[in-house]
């Protein structure tokens, strides 16, 4: 077992992250502690292996096209937002016009008018309910927040 | 950064070109396959662009960006785990992690067995341990840079590295039956 107080220094020593003073203190400790010396040797072996390990570089075209991919997504996102806002605004406008025409049209029976209005109201309630539920779960998604 | 905050795509392109390799390789280290790493790293830049005004003046871009990337990778792993388990038990897996089969051997530069074993062992680490190994070994970040990216102090970084490497030693020893690698 490594001495607990020297665990951090052991990692720093291994990764060459210690100040001259910390290094001297750790080396003094090492001189008298066979457990830490043995553990350091084990970590050195592991580091030698992991230092040789590398991930495969992707083809050059991935880097050449990278910004293009990001840019397209940004542009597409803006396009979708504009499309959605315009679509919702148009749907609401047309909906109101249709309801207005329906109410004003003397040729349609009152029962049919009530039925159609109830259908539209039901659809609107369902839409709002689903939207609210989505927002509720989105707010509770633990991984959506970006910690600052 | 000021021009980025003003919505300049040209200014943001400079950040993307500067950090795209870091983003890709960190994502690869966290999720284990190249297609997902590319997709997630690009998506992280898109989200960073949309929320760039949240970067507080005087603070670096990368630590903030890293949080976006990490959260995306964790969400991705969580969804993948649920798909595999076919379960809806969201609360049951607070620490999502990829299973051994998710880490593609194609991601490793050398094709020798030992490198593949290291890759598979990294896959089996807890996310918080995998994270420090990825940042230290794949991106050669200093303890100070890692601490900044993880919003913690250097003591926490060294402690996590210690336990991550311990676990890696155990996993490699198990794989090798405690012999061939000398671990």
Short mmCIF file of C-alpha atoms in Angstrom, two decimals:
data_model
loop_
_atom_site.label_atom_id
_atom_site.label_comp_id
_atom_site.label_asym_id
_atom_site.label_seq_id
_atom_site.Cartn_x
_atom_site.Cartn_y
_atom_site.Cartn_z
CA UNK A 1 0.00 0.00 0.00
CA UNK A 2 1.19 3.48 -0.81
CA UNK A 3 1.32 5.99 2.04
CA UNK A 4 -1.88 8.00 1.74
CA UNK A 5 -0.19 11.34 2.30
CA UNK A 6 2.09 10.76 -0.68
CA UNK A 7 -0.51 9.50 -3.14
CA UNK A 8 -0.90 12.88 -4.86
CA UNK A 9 2.85 13.41 -4.95
CA UNK A 10 3.28 9.96 -6.46
CA UNK A 11 1.04 10.87 -9.40
CA UNK A 12 2.69 14.27 -9.79
CA UNK A 13 6.12 12.63 -9.72
CA UNK A 14 5.10 10.15 -12.36
CA UNK A 15 3.70 12.86 -14.63
CA UNK A 16 6.46 15.37 -13.98
CA UNK A 17 4.04 17.82 -12.42
CA UNK A 18 5.85 18.52 -9.15
CA UNK A 19 7.75 21.61 -8.13
CA UNK A 20 11.43 21.16 -7.25
CA UNK A 21 10.57 21.28 -3.54
CA UNK A 22 7.77 18.69 -3.84
CA UNK A 23 10.02 16.48 -5.92
CA UNK A 24 12.80 16.63 -3.32
CA UNK A 25 10.32 15.84 -0.51
CA UNK A 26 8.90 12.88 -2.40
CA UNK A 27 12.33 11.49 -3.27
CA UNK A 28 13.30 11.71 0.41
CA UNK A 29 10.18 9.73 1.25
CA UNK A 30 10.87 7.20 -1.50
CA UNK A 31 14.36 6.54 -0.11
CA UNK A 32 12.81 5.23 3.09
CA UNK A 33 9.57 3.65 1.85
CA UNK A 34 9.70 0.38 -0.04
CA UNK A 35 5.92 0.31 -0.54
CA UNK A 36 5.88 3.64 -2.38
CA UNK A 37 8.96 2.65 -4.40
CA UNK A 38 7.28 -0.57 -5.48
CA UNK A 39 4.05 1.22 -6.30
CA UNK A 40 5.91 3.85 -8.31
CA UNK A 41 7.56 1.10 -10.36
CA UNK A 42 4.17 -0.45 -11.09
CA UNK A 43 2.78 2.89 -12.21
CA UNK A 44 5.85 3.53 -14.36
CA UNK A 45 5.22 0.24 -16.19
CA UNK A 46 1.61 1.20 -16.78
CA UNK A 47 2.58 4.67 -17.96
CA UNK A 48 5.13 3.24 -20.38
CA UNK A 49 2.35 1.16 -21.94
CA UNK A 50 -0.29 3.91 -22.00
CA UNK A 51 2.21 6.46 -23.39
CA UNK A 52 2.65 4.24 -26.44
CA UNK A 53 -1.09 3.95 -26.91
CA UNK A 54 -2.67 6.32 -29.40
CA UNK A 55 -6.01 6.67 -31.10
CA UNK A 56 -6.28 6.37 -34.87
CA UNK A 57 -6.13 9.69 -36.74
CA UNK A 58 -9.11 10.04 -39.07
CA UNK A 59 -8.59 10.80 -42.75
CA UNK A 60 -7.54 14.36 -43.62
CA UNK A 61 -10.84 15.08 -45.31
CA UNK A 62 -12.60 14.76 -41.92
CA UNK A 63 -10.64 17.79 -40.69
CA UNK A 64 -11.04 19.61 -43.99
CA UNK A 65 -14.84 19.16 -43.93
CA UNK A 66 -15.20 19.59 -40.17
CA UNK A 67 -16.11 23.29 -40.09
CA UNK A 68 -18.42 22.75 -43.08
CA UNK A 69 -20.31 20.14 -41.06
CA UNK A 70 -20.62 22.44 -38.06
CA UNK A 71 -21.65 25.39 -40.25
CA UNK A 72 -24.34 23.36 -42.04
CA UNK A 73 -25.81 22.28 -38.72
CA UNK A 74 -25.86 25.87 -37.44
CA UNK A 75 -27.52 27.06 -40.65
CA UNK A 76 -29.99 24.19 -40.65
CA UNK A 77 -30.88 24.94 -37.02
CA UNK A 78 -31.66 28.56 -37.87
CA UNK A 79 -33.70 27.36 -40.88
CA UNK A 80 -35.73 24.98 -38.74
CA UNK A 81 -36.46 27.66 -36.13
CA UNK A 82 -37.69 30.10 -38.81
CA UNK A 83 -39.72 27.37 -40.52
CA UNK A 84 -41.32 26.28 -37.22
CA UNK A 85 -42.15 29.80 -36.05
CA UNK A 86 -43.64 30.72 -39.44
CA UNK A 87 -45.53 27.40 -39.60
CA UNK A 88 -47.06 27.83 -36.14
CA UNK A 89 -47.99 31.48 -36.86
CA UNK A 90 -49.63 30.51 -40.15
CA UNK A 91 -51.46 27.56 -38.57
CA UNK A 92 -52.82 29.81 -35.79
CA UNK A 93 -53.90 32.48 -38.33
CA UNK A 94 -55.58 29.96 -40.64
CA UNK A 95 -57.19 28.25 -37.64
CA UNK A 96 -58.76 31.50 -36.46
CA UNK A 97 -59.94 32.35 -39.98
CA UNK A 98 -61.48 28.91 -40.40
CA UNK A 99 -63.26 29.16 -37.05
CA UNK A 100 -64.50 32.64 -37.95
CA UNK A 101 -65.86 31.40 -41.30
CA UNK A 102 -67.43 28.40 -39.62
CA UNK A 103 -69.26 30.51 -37.05
CA UNK A 104 -70.42 33.08 -39.62
CA UNK A 105 -71.59 30.54 -42.23
CA UNK A 106 -75.41 30.33 -41.96
CA UNK A 107 -75.48 27.22 -44.16
CA UNK A 108 -73.87 25.01 -41.49
CA UNK A 109 -76.08 23.52 -38.81
CA UNK A 110 -75.48 24.62 -35.24
CA UNK A 111 -74.87 21.03 -34.10
CA UNK A 112 -72.15 20.58 -36.70
CA UNK A 113 -70.62 23.92 -35.71
CA UNK A 114 -70.48 22.87 -32.04
CA UNK A 115 -69.02 19.49 -32.99
CA UNK A 116 -66.28 21.00 -35.17
CA UNK A 117 -65.42 23.63 -32.56
CA UNK A 118 -65.20 20.93 -29.86
CA UNK A 119 -62.90 18.92 -32.15
CA UNK A 120 -60.60 21.91 -32.68
CA UNK A 121 -60.63 22.76 -28.96
CA UNK A 122 -59.79 19.14 -28.11
CA UNK A 123 -56.86 19.15 -30.53
CA UNK A 124 -55.58 22.43 -29.06
CA UNK A 125 -55.81 21.03 -25.48
CA UNK A 126 -53.95 17.85 -26.51
CA UNK A 127 -51.22 19.90 -28.22
CA UNK A 128 -50.73 22.16 -25.19
CA UNK A 129 -50.74 19.15 -22.83
CA UNK A 130 -48.04 17.30 -24.82
CA UNK A 131 -46.00 20.47 -25.11
CA UNK A 132 -46.20 21.03 -21.34
CA UNK A 133 -45.22 17.42 -20.63
CA UNK A 134 -42.19 17.72 -22.95
CA UNK A 135 -41.12 20.92 -21.22
CA UNK A 136 -41.54 19.28 -17.80
CA UNK A 137 -39.22 16.36 -18.68
CA UNK A 138 -36.78 18.60 -20.52
CA UNK A 139 -36.39 20.77 -17.41
CA UNK A 140 -35.62 17.67 -15.33
CA UNK A 141 -33.07 16.18 -17.74
CA UNK A 142 -29.93 15.95 -15.64
CA UNK A 143 -27.62 16.12 -18.60
CA UNK A 144 -29.07 19.05 -20.49
CA UNK A 145 -27.54 21.72 -18.29
CA UNK A 146 -24.18 23.14 -19.13
CA UNK A 147 -22.32 23.82 -15.92
CA UNK A 148 -20.60 27.19 -16.02
CA UNK B 1 -14.32 35.82 -28.01
CA UNK B 2 -16.00 39.24 -28.17
CA UNK B 3 -16.74 38.75 -31.89
CA UNK B 4 -18.04 35.25 -31.19
CA UNK B 5 -20.39 36.61 -28.56
CA UNK B 6 -21.64 39.02 -31.20
CA UNK B 7 -22.60 36.03 -33.38
CA UNK B 8 -19.68 36.16 -35.84
CA UNK B 9 -19.40 32.80 -37.60
CA UNK B 10 -15.95 33.70 -38.91
CA UNK B 11 -14.71 34.21 -35.35
CA UNK B 12 -16.36 30.99 -34.23
CA UNK B 13 -14.69 29.11 -37.09
CA UNK B 14 -11.33 29.99 -35.52
CA UNK B 15 -12.40 28.28 -32.27
CA UNK B 16 -13.67 25.24 -34.16
CA UNK B 17 -10.42 24.86 -36.09
CA UNK B 18 -8.40 25.28 -32.91
CA UNK B 19 -10.31 22.76 -30.79
CA UNK B 20 -11.81 20.28 -33.29
CA UNK B 21 -9.12 17.65 -32.75
CA UNK B 22 -9.37 17.92 -28.97
CA UNK B 23 -13.15 17.67 -29.21
CA UNK B 24 -13.08 14.67 -31.53
CA UNK B 25 -10.49 12.67 -29.58
CA UNK B 26 -12.07 13.43 -26.20
CA UNK B 27 -15.46 12.31 -27.54
CA UNK B 28 -13.81 9.21 -29.00
CA UNK B 29 -12.24 8.42 -25.63
CA UNK B 30 -15.58 8.80 -23.89
CA UNK B 31 -17.95 7.04 -26.31
CA UNK B 32 -15.57 4.66 -28.06
CA UNK B 33 -16.43 4.83 -31.75
CA UNK B 34 -15.43 7.20 -34.52
CA UNK B 35 -18.78 7.98 -36.11
CA UNK B 36 -20.39 8.92 -32.80
CA UNK B 37 -17.30 10.91 -31.79
CA UNK B 38 -17.47 12.98 -34.97
CA UNK B 39 -21.20 13.53 -34.67
CA UNK B 40 -21.10 14.45 -30.96
CA UNK B 41 -18.10 16.75 -31.26
CA UNK B 42 -19.73 18.67 -34.13
CA UNK B 43 -23.01 18.88 -32.25
CA UNK B 44 -21.14 20.25 -29.21
CA UNK B 45 -19.77 23.07 -31.36
CA UNK B 46 -23.26 23.85 -32.65
CA UNK B 47 -24.59 24.09 -29.09
CA UNK B 48 -21.60 26.16 -28.06
CA UNK B 49 -22.33 28.59 -30.92
CA UNK B 50 -25.97 28.92 -29.87
CA UNK B 51 -25.04 29.53 -26.22
CA UNK B 52 -21.77 31.41 -26.64
CA UNK B 53 -23.13 34.39 -24.68
CA UNK B 54 -23.13 32.21 -21.56
CA UNK B 55 -19.32 32.18 -21.46
CA UNK B 56 -18.48 34.60 -18.71
CA UNK B 57 -16.07 37.39 -19.70
CA UNK B 58 -12.53 36.54 -18.73
CA UNK B 59 -13.15 32.79 -18.69
CA UNK B 60 -11.67 30.45 -21.25
CA UNK B 61 -13.71 28.88 -24.04
CA UNK B 62 -12.42 25.34 -23.70
CA UNK B 63 -13.45 24.47 -20.09
CA UNK B 64 -16.95 25.73 -20.87
CA UNK B 65 -17.05 23.90 -24.19
CA UNK B 66 -15.77 20.73 -22.54
CA UNK B 67 -18.83 20.67 -20.25
CA UNK B 68 -21.13 20.76 -23.29
CA UNK B 69 -19.19 17.98 -24.99
CA UNK B 70 -19.06 15.83 -21.86
CA UNK B 71 -22.79 16.23 -21.20
CA UNK B 72 -23.58 15.27 -24.79
CA UNK B 73 -21.37 12.18 -24.53
CA UNK B 74 -22.94 11.14 -21.22
CA UNK B 75 -26.45 11.61 -22.65
CA UNK B 76 -25.42 9.56 -25.66
CA UNK B 77 -24.03 6.74 -23.49
CA UNK B 78 -27.15 6.80 -21.36
CA UNK B 79 -29.40 6.48 -24.41
CA UNK B 80 -27.21 3.71 -25.82
CA UNK B 81 -27.32 1.84 -22.54
CA UNK B 82 -31.10 2.11 -22.43
CA UNK B 83 -31.42 0.92 -25.99
CA UNK B 84 -29.27 -2.10 -25.17
CA UNK B 85 -31.08 -2.86 -21.92
CA UNK B 86 -34.48 -2.20 -23.46
CA UNK B 87 -35.36 -0.57 -20.17
CA UNK B 88 -36.98 2.72 -19.24
CA UNK B 89 -35.47 2.80 -15.77
CA UNK B 90 -33.78 6.19 -16.07
CA UNK B 91 -33.11 6.59 -12.35
CA UNK B 92 -31.45 3.19 -12.14
CA UNK B 93 -28.30 4.23 -13.98
CA UNK B 94 -26.86 7.44 -12.56
CA UNK B 95 -23.40 6.66 -13.97
CA UNK B 96 -23.89 5.60 -17.55
CA UNK B 97 -21.06 3.77 -19.19
CA UNK B 98 -20.57 2.02 -22.47
CA UNK B 99 -20.29 -1.72 -22.41
CA UNK B 100 -17.20 -3.49 -23.68
CA UNK B 101 -18.79 -4.14 -27.05
CA UNK B 102 -19.30 -0.42 -27.70
CA UNK B 103 -15.64 0.46 -27.86
CA UNK B 104 -14.65 -0.15 -31.43
CA UNK B 105 -11.14 -1.55 -31.99
CA UNK B 106 -11.00 0.59 -35.18
CA UNK B 107 -10.35 3.59 -32.97
CA UNK B 108 -6.92 2.31 -31.91
CA UNK B 109 -3.94 3.40 -34.02
CA UNK B 110 -1.87 0.22 -33.56
CA UNK B 111 -3.52 -3.08 -34.15
CA UNK B 112 -1.50 -5.13 -31.67
CA UNK B 113 -3.29 -7.04 -28.94
CA UNK B 114 -1.93 -5.05 -26.00
CA UNK B 115 -3.23 -1.75 -27.41
CA UNK B 116 -6.64 -3.31 -27.93
CA UNK B 117 -6.59 -4.60 -24.36
CA UNK B 118 -5.78 -1.12 -23.06
CA UNK B 119 -8.66 0.30 -25.10
CA UNK B 120 -11.07 -2.31 -23.75
CA UNK B 121 -9.82 -1.69 -20.21
CA UNK B 122 -10.40 2.06 -20.61
CA UNK B 123 -13.93 1.25 -21.71
CA UNK B 124 -14.51 -0.57 -18.42
CA UNK B 125 -13.43 2.36 -16.26
CA UNK B 126 -16.00 4.47 -14.44
CA UNK B 127 -16.78 7.62 -16.47
CA UNK B 128 -15.05 9.95 -14.00
CA UNK B 129 -11.90 7.81 -14.18
CA UNK B 130 -12.10 7.35 -17.94
CA UNK B 131 -12.40 11.10 -18.29
CA UNK B 132 -9.09 11.90 -16.55
CA UNK B 133 -7.29 9.15 -18.46
CA UNK B 134 -8.62 10.54 -21.75
CA UNK B 135 -7.62 14.11 -20.93
CA UNK B 136 -4.20 13.20 -19.58
CA UNK B 137 -3.14 10.46 -21.98
CA UNK B 138 -5.02 11.23 -25.20
CA UNK B 139 -4.76 15.02 -25.11
CA UNK B 140 -1.63 15.44 -22.96
CA UNK B 141 -3.34 18.01 -20.77
CA UNK B 142 -1.55 19.24 -17.63
CA UNK B 143 -3.12 18.76 -14.20
CA UNK B 144 -3.98 22.45 -14.18
CA UNK B 145 -5.75 22.26 -17.56
CA UNK B 146 -7.65 19.14 -16.47
CA UNK B 147 -8.68 20.82 -13.21
CA UNK B 148 -9.93 23.83 -15.17
CA UNK B 149 -11.91 21.64 -17.56
CA UNK B 150 -13.45 19.58 -14.76
CA UNK B 151 -14.14 22.57 -12.48
CA UNK B 152 -12.23 20.95 -9.64
CA UNK B 153 -8.88 21.42 -7.92
CA UNK B 154 -5.60 19.74 -8.79
CA UNK B 155 -5.88 17.50 -5.72
CA UNK B 156 -9.06 15.96 -7.11
CA UNK B 157 -7.36 15.44 -10.48
CA UNK B 158 -4.38 13.61 -8.94
CA UNK B 159 -6.66 11.55 -6.75
CA UNK B 160 -8.84 10.52 -9.70
CA UNK B 161 -5.79 9.74 -11.78
CA UNK B 162 -4.44 7.57 -8.98
CA UNK B 163 -7.61 5.49 -8.72
CA UNK B 164 -8.10 5.42 -12.51
CA UNK B 165 -4.61 4.04 -13.03
CA UNK B 166 -5.02 1.58 -10.17
CA UNK B 167 -8.19 0.29 -11.78
CA UNK B 168 -6.51 0.15 -15.17
CA UNK B 169 -3.69 -1.91 -13.66
CA UNK B 170 -6.22 -4.31 -12.17
CA UNK B 171 -8.12 -4.64 -15.43
CA UNK B 172 -4.99 -5.23 -17.48
CA UNK B 173 -3.68 -7.73 -14.94
CA UNK B 174 -6.98 -9.58 -15.11
CA UNK B 175 -6.90 -9.59 -18.92
CA UNK B 176 -3.34 -10.85 -18.93
CA UNK B 177 -3.76 -13.22 -16.01
CA UNK B 178 -1.30 -11.02 -14.14
CA UNK B 179 1.59 -11.99 -16.36
CA UNK B 180 2.50 -10.99 -19.88
CA UNK B 181 2.19 -7.22 -19.65
CA UNK B 182 4.28 -7.15 -16.51
CA UNK B 183 1.45 -5.51 -14.58
#
